[in-house]
Amino acid sequence: MLVLLGAAAVIYSLWFRSSTEQPQLSQQLPAPSPVAPVSASQVPTPTATPEPIVESPIVIEPSAPVGIFIPSDDPDLVISTEVKPMEPCQELIDPPRGSGVGDIYYCTDFAMPGTDSEGKTVIAGHASQKVDTWLNRLQVQGDSMLGRQILLQTASSDQRWLEYIVTGVYQPAKEELPYMTEVWGAPGESTSGRVVVVTCLIDGSGTITHNYVVVAELIGVKG
């Protein structure tokens, strides 16, 4: 009991002293300094959101094709070779024979390929049962060419390639081909950016009566 009272006395004494000294401690604290107002000029101005960088489209001026690449999952059907000029063929598409019978050619009297070509580009070559030609590999693929790539390199494209997607595959009789608007375009229809690849259709009969024709449209530039 005396211990409790003694402890109570000590607690009372400590509390009384603390409570009586508290005003003195608060009087000893310095008054807070006034905060200077912030002027508008000191507030950081938010920076403007930068405009996104828009790259200009690549422009390849129309010029003579110098190379063609047609990929395939079958390595024996890949076409990768140079393209050579041939005689005007508005009246008749007849690629050179002799030592160049297996090569691929472009018609010099049709439009040259580019990102802004004036019209369709015509590529042609022979297919043969007796001779190994580049376009033998094309005509055996039939309708599977739909949706596939054709890439052309030109005199002005440097290391880049014009990329085309096949939109039509046709096997017309030779006498029908000159009148096919789905190949050559209807009167007044723009054929800018179109490539037409023409060869013979080999059916095993020994007589060639039909053509194999692929129509592709420009979709961009690769490389």
Coordinates of N, CA and C in Angstrom, one line a residue:
M1 N 0.8 -1.2 0.0 CA 0.0 0.0 0.0 C 0.9 1.2 0.0
L2 N 1.9 1.3 0.8 CA 2.8 2.4 0.8 C 3.5 2.5 -0.5
V3 N 3.8 1.3 -1.1 CA 4.5 1.3 -2.4 C 3.6 1.9 -3.5
L4 N 2.4 1.5 -3.4 CA 1.4 2.1 -4.4 C 1.2 3.6 -4.2
L5 N 1.1 4.0 -3.0 CA 1.0 5.4 -2.7 C 2.2 6.1 -3.2
G6 N 3.4 5.5 -2.8 CA 4.6 6.2 -3.3 C 4.7 6.3 -4.8
A7 N 4.3 5.2 -5.4 CA 4.3 5.2 -6.9 C 3.3 6.3 -7.4
A8 N 2.2 6.3 -6.8 CA 1.2 7.3 -7.2 C 1.7 8.7 -7.0
A9 N 2.4 8.9 -5.9 CA 2.9 10.2 -5.6 C 3.9 10.6 -6.7
V10 N 4.8 9.6 -7.1 CA 5.8 9.9 -8.1 C 5.1 10.2 -9.4
I11 N 4.1 9.4 -9.8 CA 3.4 9.7 -11.0 C 2.7 11.0 -11.0
Y12 N 2.1 11.4 -9.9 CA 1.4 12.7 -9.7 C 2.4 13.8 -9.9
S13 N 3.6 13.6 -9.2 CA 4.6 14.6 -9.3 C 5.1 14.8 -10.7
L14 N 5.3 13.7 -11.4 CA 5.8 13.8 -12.8 C 4.8 14.5 -13.7
W15 N 3.5 14.1 -13.5 CA 2.4 14.6 -14.3 C 2.3 16.1 -14.1
F16 N 2.3 16.5 -12.7 CA 2.1 17.9 -12.4 C 3.2 18.8 -12.9
R17 N 4.5 18.2 -12.8 CA 5.6 19.0 -13.3 C 5.5 19.2 -14.9
S18 N 5.2 18.1 -15.5 CA 5.1 18.2 -17.0 C 4.0 19.1 -17.4
S19 N 2.8 19.0 -16.7 CA 1.7 19.9 -17.1 C 2.0 21.4 -16.8
T20 N 2.8 21.6 -15.7 CA 3.1 23.0 -15.4 C 4.2 23.5 -16.3
E21 N 5.1 22.7 -16.7 CA 6.2 23.1 -17.6 C 5.8 23.3 -19.0
Q22 N 4.7 22.6 -19.5 CA 4.4 22.6 -20.9 C 4.2 24.0 -21.5
P23 N 3.5 25.0 -20.7 CA 3.4 26.3 -21.3 C 4.8 26.9 -21.6
Q24 N 5.7 26.7 -20.6 CA 7.0 27.3 -20.8 C 7.7 26.7 -22.0
L25 N 7.6 25.4 -22.3 CA 8.2 24.8 -23.5 C 7.6 25.3 -24.7
S26 N 6.3 25.5 -24.7 CA 5.6 26.1 -25.9 C 6.0 27.5 -26.1
Q27 N 6.3 28.2 -25.1 CA 6.8 29.6 -25.2 C 8.2 29.7 -25.8
Q28 N 9.0 28.6 -25.5 CA 10.3 28.6 -26.0 C 10.4 28.3 -27.5
L29 N 9.4 27.7 -28.2 CA 9.4 27.3 -29.6 C 9.3 28.6 -30.4
P30 N 10.1 28.7 -31.5 CA 10.0 29.9 -32.3 C 8.8 29.9 -33.1
A31 N 8.3 31.1 -33.4 CA 7.1 31.2 -34.3 C 7.4 30.8 -35.7
P32 N 6.5 30.1 -36.4 CA 6.8 29.7 -37.8 C 7.0 30.9 -38.7
S33 N 7.9 30.7 -39.6 CA 8.2 31.8 -40.6 C 7.1 31.9 -41.6
P34 N 6.7 33.0 -42.0 CA 5.7 33.1 -43.1 C 6.2 32.6 -44.4
V35 N 5.3 31.9 -45.2 CA 5.7 31.3 -46.4 C 5.5 32.3 -47.5
A36 N 6.5 32.5 -48.3 CA 6.4 33.5 -49.4 C 5.5 33.0 -50.5
P37 N 4.6 33.8 -51.0 CA 3.7 33.3 -52.1 C 4.5 33.0 -53.4
V38 N 4.1 32.0 -54.1 CA 4.7 31.6 -55.4 C 4.1 32.4 -56.5
S39 N 4.9 33.1 -57.3 CA 4.4 33.9 -58.4 C 4.1 32.9 -59.6
A40 N 3.3 33.4 -60.5 CA 2.9 32.6 -61.6 C 4.1 32.3 -62.5
S41 N 5.1 33.2 -62.5 CA 6.3 33.0 -63.3 C 7.1 31.8 -62.8
Q42 N 7.0 31.5 -61.5 CA 7.8 30.4 -60.9 C 7.1 29.0 -61.1
V43 N 5.9 29.0 -61.6 CA 5.2 27.7 -61.8 C 5.7 27.2 -63.1
P44 N 6.2 25.9 -63.1 CA 6.7 25.4 -64.4 C 5.6 25.2 -65.4
T45 N 5.9 25.7 -66.6 CA 4.9 25.6 -67.7 C 5.0 24.2 -68.3
P46 N 3.8 23.5 -68.4 CA 3.8 22.1 -69.0 C 4.3 22.2 -70.4
T47 N 5.2 21.2 -70.8 CA 5.7 21.2 -72.1 C 4.6 20.6 -73.1
A48 N 4.7 21.1 -74.3 CA 3.7 20.6 -75.3 C 4.0 19.1 -75.7
T49 N 2.9 18.4 -76.0 CA 3.1 17.0 -76.4 C 3.8 17.0 -77.8
P50 N 4.9 16.3 -78.0 CA 5.5 16.3 -79.3 C 4.7 15.6 -80.3
E51 N 4.7 16.2 -81.5 CA 4.0 15.6 -82.6 C 4.6 14.3 -83.0
P52 N 3.8 13.3 -83.3 CA 4.4 12.0 -83.8 C 5.2 12.2 -85.1
I53 N 6.3 11.4 -85.2 CA 7.1 11.5 -86.4 C 6.4 10.7 -87.5
V54 N 6.1 11.3 -88.6 CA 5.5 10.6 -89.7 C 6.5 10.4 -90.8
E55 N 6.9 9.2 -91.2 CA 7.8 9.0 -92.2 C 7.2 9.1 -93.6
S56 N 7.9 9.8 -94.5 CA 7.3 9.9 -95.8 C 7.4 8.6 -96.5
P57 N 6.4 8.3 -97.4 CA 6.5 7.0 -98.1 C 7.6 7.0 -99.0
I58 N 8.2 5.8 -99.2 CA 9.3 5.7 -100.2 C 8.8 5.8 -101.6
V59 N 9.5 6.6 -102.3 CA 9.2 6.8 -103.7 C 10.2 6.2 -104.6
I60 N 9.8 5.4 -105.5 CA 10.6 4.8 -106.5 C 10.1 5.2 -107.9
E61 N 10.9 6.0 -108.6 CA 10.5 6.5 -109.9 C 10.4 5.3 -110.9
P62 N 9.4 5.4 -111.8 CA 9.2 4.4 -112.8 C 10.5 4.2 -113.6
S63 N 10.9 2.9 -113.8 CA 12.1 2.6 -114.5 C 12.1 1.1 -114.9
A64 N 13.0 0.8 -115.8 CA 13.0 -0.6 -116.3 C 13.2 -1.6 -115.2
P65 N 12.5 -2.7 -115.2 CA 12.7 -3.8 -114.3 C 14.0 -4.5 -114.6
V66 N 14.8 -4.9 -113.6 CA 16.1 -5.5 -113.8 C 16.1 -6.9 -113.1
G67 N 15.2 -7.2 -112.2 CA 15.2 -8.4 -111.5 C 13.8 -8.8 -111.0
I68 N 13.5 -10.1 -110.9 CA 12.2 -10.6 -110.4 C 12.5 -11.7 -109.4
F69 N 11.6 -11.7 -108.4 CA 11.7 -12.8 -107.4 C 10.3 -13.2 -107.0
I70 N 10.0 -14.5 -107.2 CA 8.7 -15.0 -106.8 C 9.0 -16.2 -105.8
P71 N 8.8 -16.0 -104.6 CA 9.1 -17.0 -103.6 C 8.1 -18.1 -103.6
S72 N 8.5 -19.3 -103.1 CA 7.7 -20.5 -103.0 C 8.2 -21.3 -101.8
D73 N 7.3 -22.1 -101.2 CA 7.7 -23.0 -100.2 C 8.5 -24.2 -100.8
D74 N 8.3 -24.4 -102.0 CA 9.0 -25.4 -102.8 C 10.3 -24.8 -103.4
P75 N 11.5 -25.1 -103.0 CA 12.6 -24.5 -103.6 C 12.8 -24.7 -105.1
D76 N 12.2 -25.8 -105.6 CA 12.3 -26.0 -107.0 C 11.4 -25.1 -107.8
L77 N 10.5 -24.4 -107.1 CA 9.6 -23.5 -107.8 C 9.9 -22.0 -107.6
V78 N 10.9 -21.7 -106.9 CA 11.3 -20.3 -106.6 C 11.9 -19.7 -107.9
I79 N 11.4 -18.5 -108.2 CA 11.9 -17.8 -109.4 C 12.7 -16.6 -109.0
S80 N 14.0 -16.6 -109.4 CA 14.9 -15.5 -109.0 C 15.9 -15.3 -110.1
T81 N 15.7 -14.2 -110.9 CA 16.5 -14.0 -112.1 C 16.4 -12.6 -112.5
E82 N 17.2 -12.2 -113.5 CA 17.2 -10.9 -114.1 C 16.0 -10.8 -115.1
V83 N 15.6 -9.6 -115.3 CA 14.6 -9.3 -116.3 C 15.2 -8.5 -117.5
K84 N 15.0 -8.9 -118.7 CA 15.6 -8.3 -119.9 C 14.6 -7.6 -120.7
P85 N 15.0 -6.6 -121.5 CA 14.0 -5.9 -122.4 C 13.7 -6.8 -123.6
M86 N 12.5 -6.7 -124.1 CA 12.2 -7.3 -125.4 C 11.5 -6.3 -126.3
E87 N 11.3 -6.7 -127.5 CA 10.7 -5.9 -128.5 C 9.3 -5.5 -128.1
P88 N 8.8 -4.3 -128.6 CA 7.4 -3.9 -128.3 C 6.5 -5.1 -128.5
C89 N 5.5 -5.2 -127.6 CA 4.6 -6.3 -127.7 C 3.1 -5.9 -127.6
Q90 N 2.8 -4.7 -128.0 CA 1.4 -4.3 -127.9 C 0.6 -5.2 -128.9
E91 N 1.2 -5.5 -130.0 CA 0.4 -6.3 -131.0 C 0.6 -7.8 -130.8
L92 N 1.8 -8.2 -130.4 CA 2.1 -9.7 -130.2 C 3.1 -9.8 -129.1
I93 N 2.8 -10.6 -128.1 CA 3.8 -10.9 -127.0 C 4.6 -12.2 -127.5
D94 N 5.8 -12.0 -127.9 CA 6.6 -13.1 -128.4 C 8.0 -12.9 -127.9
P95 N 8.3 -13.5 -126.7 CA 9.7 -13.3 -126.2 C 10.7 -13.9 -127.1
P96 N 12.0 -13.5 -126.9 CA 13.1 -14.0 -127.8 C 13.2 -15.6 -127.6
R97 N 13.8 -16.2 -128.6 CA 14.0 -17.6 -128.6 C 15.5 -17.8 -128.6
G98 N 16.0 -18.9 -129.1 CA 17.4 -19.1 -129.2 C 18.0 -19.3 -127.8
S99 N 19.2 -18.7 -127.6 CA 19.9 -18.9 -126.3 C 19.1 -18.2 -125.2
G100 N 18.2 -17.3 -125.5 CA 17.5 -16.6 -124.4 C 16.1 -17.1 -124.2
V101 N 15.8 -18.3 -124.7 CA 14.4 -18.8 -124.6 C 14.0 -19.1 -123.2
G102 N 14.9 -19.3 -122.3 CA 14.5 -19.6 -120.9 C 14.4 -18.4 -120.0
D103 N 14.7 -17.2 -120.6 CA 14.8 -16.0 -119.7 C 13.4 -15.3 -119.6
I104 N 13.4 -14.3 -118.7 CA 12.2 -13.5 -118.5 C 12.4 -12.1 -119.0
Y105 N 11.4 -11.5 -119.6 CA 11.5 -10.2 -120.3 C 10.4 -9.3 -119.9
Y106 N 10.6 -8.0 -120.2 CA 9.6 -7.0 -120.0 C 9.3 -6.3 -121.3
C107 N 8.0 -6.0 -121.5 CA 7.7 -5.3 -122.8 C 8.0 -3.8 -122.7
T108 N 8.8 -3.3 -123.6 CA 9.3 -2.0 -123.5 C 8.2 -0.9 -123.9
D109 N 7.1 -1.3 -124.5 CA 6.1 -0.4 -124.9 C 4.9 -0.3 -123.9
F110 N 5.1 -1.0 -122.7 CA 4.1 -0.8 -121.6 C 4.8 0.0 -120.5
A111 N 4.0 0.3 -119.5 CA 4.5 1.2 -118.4 C 5.7 0.5 -117.7
M112 N 6.6 1.4 -117.2 CA 7.7 0.9 -116.4 C 7.2 0.8 -114.9
P113 N 7.6 -0.1 -114.1 CA 7.2 -0.2 -112.7 C 7.8 0.8 -111.8
G114 N 7.0 1.3 -110.9 CA 7.5 2.2 -109.9 C 6.3 2.4 -108.9
T115 N 6.5 3.3 -107.9 CA 5.5 3.5 -106.9 C 4.4 4.4 -107.5
D116 N 4.6 5.0 -108.6 CA 3.6 5.8 -109.2 C 3.7 5.6 -110.7
S117 N 3.6 4.4 -111.1 CA 3.7 4.0 -112.6 C 2.5 4.6 -113.3
E118 N 2.6 4.8 -114.6 CA 1.6 5.3 -115.4 C 0.6 4.3 -115.9
G119 N 0.9 3.0 -115.7 CA 0.0 2.0 -116.1 C 0.5 0.6 -115.8
K120 N 0.1 -0.4 -116.5 CA 0.5 -1.8 -116.2 C 1.8 -2.1 -116.8
T121 N 2.6 -2.9 -116.1 CA 3.9 -3.5 -116.6 C 3.6 -4.9 -117.1
V122 N 4.2 -5.3 -118.2 CA 4.0 -6.6 -118.7 C 5.3 -7.4 -118.7
I123 N 5.3 -8.5 -118.1 CA 6.4 -9.4 -118.0 C 6.1 -10.7 -118.7
A124 N 7.0 -11.2 -119.5 CA 6.7 -12.4 -120.3 C 7.9 -13.3 -120.4
G125 N 7.6 -14.6 -120.8 CA 8.6 -15.5 -121.0 C 8.0 -16.8 -121.5
H126 N 8.9 -17.7 -122.1 CA 8.4 -19.0 -122.6 C 8.2 -20.0 -121.5
A127 N 7.3 -20.9 -121.7 CA 7.2 -22.2 -121.0 C 7.3 -23.3 -122.0
S128 N 7.9 -24.4 -121.7 CA 8.2 -25.4 -122.7 C 8.3 -26.8 -122.1
Q129 N 7.8 -27.8 -122.8 CA 8.0 -29.1 -122.4 C 9.4 -29.6 -122.7
K130 N 10.1 -29.0 -123.6 CA 11.4 -29.5 -124.0 C 12.6 -28.8 -123.4
V131 N 12.3 -27.5 -123.0 CA 13.4 -26.6 -122.5 C 13.1 -26.2 -121.1
D132 N 14.2 -26.1 -120.3 CA 14.0 -25.6 -118.9 C 13.9 -24.1 -119.0
T133 N 12.8 -23.5 -118.6 CA 12.7 -22.1 -118.6 C 12.3 -21.7 -117.2
W134 N 12.5 -20.4 -116.9 CA 12.1 -19.9 -115.6 C 10.6 -19.9 -115.4
L135 N 9.8 -19.6 -116.4 CA 8.4 -19.6 -116.2 C 7.7 -21.0 -116.3
N136 N 8.5 -22.0 -116.6 CA 8.0 -23.4 -116.4 C 7.6 -23.5 -114.9
R137 N 8.3 -22.9 -114.1 CA 8.1 -23.0 -112.6 C 6.8 -22.2 -112.2
L138 N 6.4 -21.3 -113.0 CA 5.2 -20.5 -112.7 C 4.0 -21.2 -113.1
Q139 N 3.9 -21.6 -114.4 CA 2.6 -22.1 -114.9 C 2.2 -23.4 -114.3
V140 N 3.1 -24.2 -113.6 CA 2.6 -25.4 -113.0 C 2.0 -25.1 -111.6
Q141 N 2.0 -23.9 -111.1 CA 1.5 -23.6 -109.8 C 0.0 -23.3 -109.9
G142 N -0.6 -23.0 -111.0 CA -2.0 -22.9 -111.2 C -2.6 -21.8 -110.2
D143 N -3.7 -22.1 -109.7 CA -4.4 -21.1 -108.8 C -3.8 -20.9 -107.5
S144 N -2.8 -21.7 -107.1 CA -2.1 -21.5 -105.9 C -1.3 -20.2 -105.8
M145 N -1.1 -19.6 -107.0 CA -0.4 -18.3 -107.0 C -1.3 -17.2 -106.4
L146 N -2.6 -17.3 -106.3 CA -3.4 -16.3 -105.7 C -3.0 -15.9 -104.3
G147 N -2.8 -14.6 -104.1 CA -2.4 -14.1 -102.8 C -0.9 -14.2 -102.5
R148 N -0.2 -14.6 -103.5 CA 1.3 -14.8 -103.3 C 2.0 -13.5 -103.8
Q149 N 3.3 -13.4 -103.4 CA 4.1 -12.3 -103.7 C 4.8 -12.4 -105.1
I150 N 4.9 -11.2 -105.7 CA 5.9 -11.0 -106.8 C 6.7 -9.8 -106.5
L151 N 8.0 -9.9 -106.5 CA 8.9 -8.7 -106.2 C 9.6 -8.4 -107.5
L152 N 9.7 -7.1 -107.7 CA 10.4 -6.5 -108.9 C 11.5 -5.5 -108.4
Q153 N 12.7 -5.7 -108.9 CA 13.7 -4.7 -108.7 C 13.9 -3.9 -109.9
T154 N 14.1 -2.6 -109.8 CA 14.2 -1.8 -111.0 C 15.5 -1.0 -111.1
A155 N 15.7 -0.3 -112.2 CA 16.9 0.4 -112.4 C 17.0 1.6 -111.3
S156 N 15.9 2.0 -110.8 CA 16.0 3.1 -109.8 C 15.6 2.7 -108.4
S157 N 15.4 1.4 -108.1 CA 15.0 1.0 -106.8 C 16.2 0.7 -105.9
D158 N 17.4 0.8 -106.4 CA 18.6 0.4 -105.7 C 18.5 -1.0 -105.1
Q159 N 18.6 -1.1 -103.8 CA 18.5 -2.5 -103.2 C 17.1 -2.8 -102.7
R160 N 16.1 -1.9 -103.0 CA 14.7 -2.1 -102.6 C 14.0 -2.9 -103.7
W161 N 12.8 -3.4 -103.3 CA 12.0 -4.2 -104.2 C 10.6 -3.7 -104.2
L162 N 10.0 -3.6 -105.3 CA 8.5 -3.3 -105.4 C 7.8 -4.6 -105.1
E163 N 6.8 -4.5 -104.2 CA 6.1 -5.7 -103.7 C 4.7 -5.7 -104.3
Y164 N 4.4 -6.8 -105.0 CA 3.0 -7.0 -105.5 C 2.4 -8.2 -105.0
I165 N 1.0 -8.2 -104.9 CA 0.3 -9.4 -104.5 C -0.6 -9.8 -105.6
V166 N -0.6 -11.1 -105.9 CA -1.4 -11.7 -107.0 C -2.8 -11.6 -106.7
T167 N -3.6 -11.0 -107.6 CA -5.1 -10.9 -107.4 C -5.9 -11.7 -108.4
G168 N -5.2 -12.2 -109.4 CA -5.9 -12.9 -110.4 C -5.0 -13.9 -111.2
V169 N -5.5 -15.1 -111.4 CA -4.8 -16.1 -112.2 C -5.8 -16.6 -113.3
Y170 N -5.3 -16.6 -114.5 CA -6.2 -17.0 -115.7 C -5.5 -17.9 -116.6
Q171 N -6.3 -18.7 -117.3 CA -5.8 -19.7 -118.3 C -6.6 -19.6 -119.6
P172 N -6.5 -18.4 -120.2 CA -7.4 -18.2 -121.4 C -6.8 -18.9 -122.7
A173 N -7.7 -19.1 -123.6 CA -7.2 -19.5 -124.9 C -6.4 -18.3 -125.5
K174 N -5.4 -18.6 -126.3 CA -4.6 -17.5 -126.9 C -5.4 -16.4 -127.6
E175 N -6.4 -16.8 -128.3 CA -7.2 -15.8 -129.0 C -8.1 -15.0 -128.1
E176 N -8.3 -15.4 -126.9 CA -9.1 -14.7 -125.9 C -8.4 -13.7 -125.1
L177 N -7.1 -13.9 -124.9 CA -6.3 -13.1 -124.0 C -6.3 -11.6 -124.4
P178 N -6.2 -11.2 -125.7 CA -6.2 -9.8 -126.0 C -7.4 -9.0 -125.5
Y179 N -8.5 -9.7 -125.3 CA -9.8 -9.0 -125.0 C -10.2 -9.1 -123.5
M180 N -9.3 -9.6 -122.7 CA -9.7 -9.8 -121.3 C -9.5 -8.5 -120.5
T181 N -10.6 -7.8 -120.1 CA -10.5 -6.6 -119.4 C -10.0 -6.8 -117.9
E182 N -10.2 -8.0 -117.4 CA -9.7 -8.3 -116.1 C -8.2 -8.4 -116.0
V183 N -7.6 -8.5 -117.2 CA -6.1 -8.5 -117.3 C -5.6 -7.1 -117.7
W184 N -6.1 -6.6 -118.8 CA -5.6 -5.4 -119.3 C -6.3 -4.1 -118.8
G185 N -7.5 -4.3 -118.2 CA -8.2 -3.1 -117.7 C -9.3 -2.7 -118.7
A186 N -10.4 -2.2 -118.1 CA -11.5 -1.7 -118.9 C -11.2 -0.3 -119.4
P187 N -11.8 0.1 -120.5 CA -11.6 1.5 -120.9 C -11.8 2.5 -119.8
G188 N -10.9 3.4 -119.6 CA -11.0 4.4 -118.5 C -10.6 3.9 -117.2
E189 N -10.3 2.7 -117.0 CA -9.9 2.1 -115.7 C -8.4 2.3 -115.5
S190 N -8.0 2.8 -114.3 CA -6.5 2.9 -114.0 C -5.9 1.5 -113.8
T191 N -4.8 1.3 -114.4 CA -4.0 0.1 -114.2 C -2.7 0.4 -113.6
S192 N -2.5 1.6 -113.0 CA -1.3 2.0 -112.4 C -1.0 1.0 -111.2
G193 N 0.3 0.6 -111.2 CA 0.7 -0.4 -110.1 C 0.4 -1.8 -110.4
R194 N 0.0 -2.1 -111.6 CA -0.4 -3.5 -112.0 C 0.8 -4.1 -112.7
V195 N 1.0 -5.4 -112.4 CA 2.0 -6.2 -113.2 C 1.2 -7.4 -113.8
V196 N 1.4 -7.7 -115.1 CA 0.8 -8.8 -115.7 C 2.0 -9.7 -116.2
V197 N 2.0 -11.0 -115.8 CA 3.0 -11.9 -116.2 C 2.3 -13.0 -117.1
V198 N 2.9 -13.1 -118.3 CA 2.3 -14.0 -119.3 C 3.2 -15.0 -119.8
T199 N 2.8 -16.3 -119.8 CA 3.5 -17.4 -120.4 C 2.6 -18.3 -121.0
C200 N 3.1 -19.4 -121.5 CA 2.3 -20.5 -122.1 C 1.8 -21.5 -121.1
L201 N 0.7 -22.1 -121.3 CA 0.2 -23.2 -120.4 C 0.6 -24.5 -121.1
I202 N 1.3 -25.3 -120.3 CA 1.7 -26.6 -120.8 C 0.8 -27.6 -120.2
D203 N 0.0 -28.3 -121.1 CA -0.9 -29.3 -120.6 C -0.6 -30.7 -120.9
G204 N 0.6 -30.9 -121.5 CA 1.1 -32.3 -121.8 C 0.6 -32.8 -123.1
S205 N -0.2 -32.1 -123.8 CA -0.7 -32.6 -125.1 C 0.2 -32.4 -126.2
G206 N 1.2 -31.5 -126.0 CA 2.2 -31.3 -127.1 C 1.8 -30.1 -127.9
T207 N 0.5 -29.6 -127.8 CA 0.0 -28.5 -128.5 C -0.3 -27.4 -127.5
I208 N 0.3 -26.2 -127.8 CA 0.0 -25.1 -126.8 C -1.1 -24.2 -127.4
T209 N -2.2 -24.2 -126.7 CA -3.4 -23.5 -127.2 C -3.8 -22.4 -126.2
H210 N -3.3 -22.4 -125.0 CA -3.7 -21.5 -123.9 C -2.5 -20.8 -123.3
N211 N -2.8 -19.7 -122.7 CA -1.8 -19.0 -121.9 C -2.0 -19.2 -120.4
Y212 N -1.0 -18.9 -119.7 CA -1.1 -18.8 -118.2 C -0.8 -17.4 -117.8
V213 N -1.7 -16.7 -117.2 CA -1.5 -15.3 -116.9 C -1.8 -15.0 -115.4
V214 N -0.8 -14.2 -114.9 CA -0.9 -13.8 -113.5 C -1.1 -12.3 -113.4
V215 N -2.0 -11.8 -112.7 CA -2.2 -10.3 -112.5 C -1.9 -10.0 -111.0
A216 N -1.0 -9.0 -110.8 CA -0.7 -8.6 -109.4 C -0.7 -7.1 -109.3
E217 N -1.0 -6.7 -108.0 CA -1.1 -5.2 -107.8 C -0.1 -4.8 -106.7
L218 N 0.4 -3.6 -106.9 CA 1.5 -3.1 -106.0 C 0.9 -2.8 -104.6
I219 N 1.6 -3.3 -103.6 CA 1.2 -3.0 -102.2 C 2.2 -2.3 -101.4
G220 N 3.4 -2.1 -101.9 CA 4.4 -1.4 -101.1 C 5.9 -1.7 -101.6
V221 N 6.8 -1.3 -100.8 CA 8.2 -1.4 -101.1 C 8.9 -2.2 -100.0
K222 N 9.8 -3.1 -100.3 CA 10.5 -3.9 -99.3 C 12.0 -3.6 -99.5
G223 N 12.7 -3.7 -98.3 CA 14.1 -3.5 -98.3 C 14.5 -2.1 -97.9

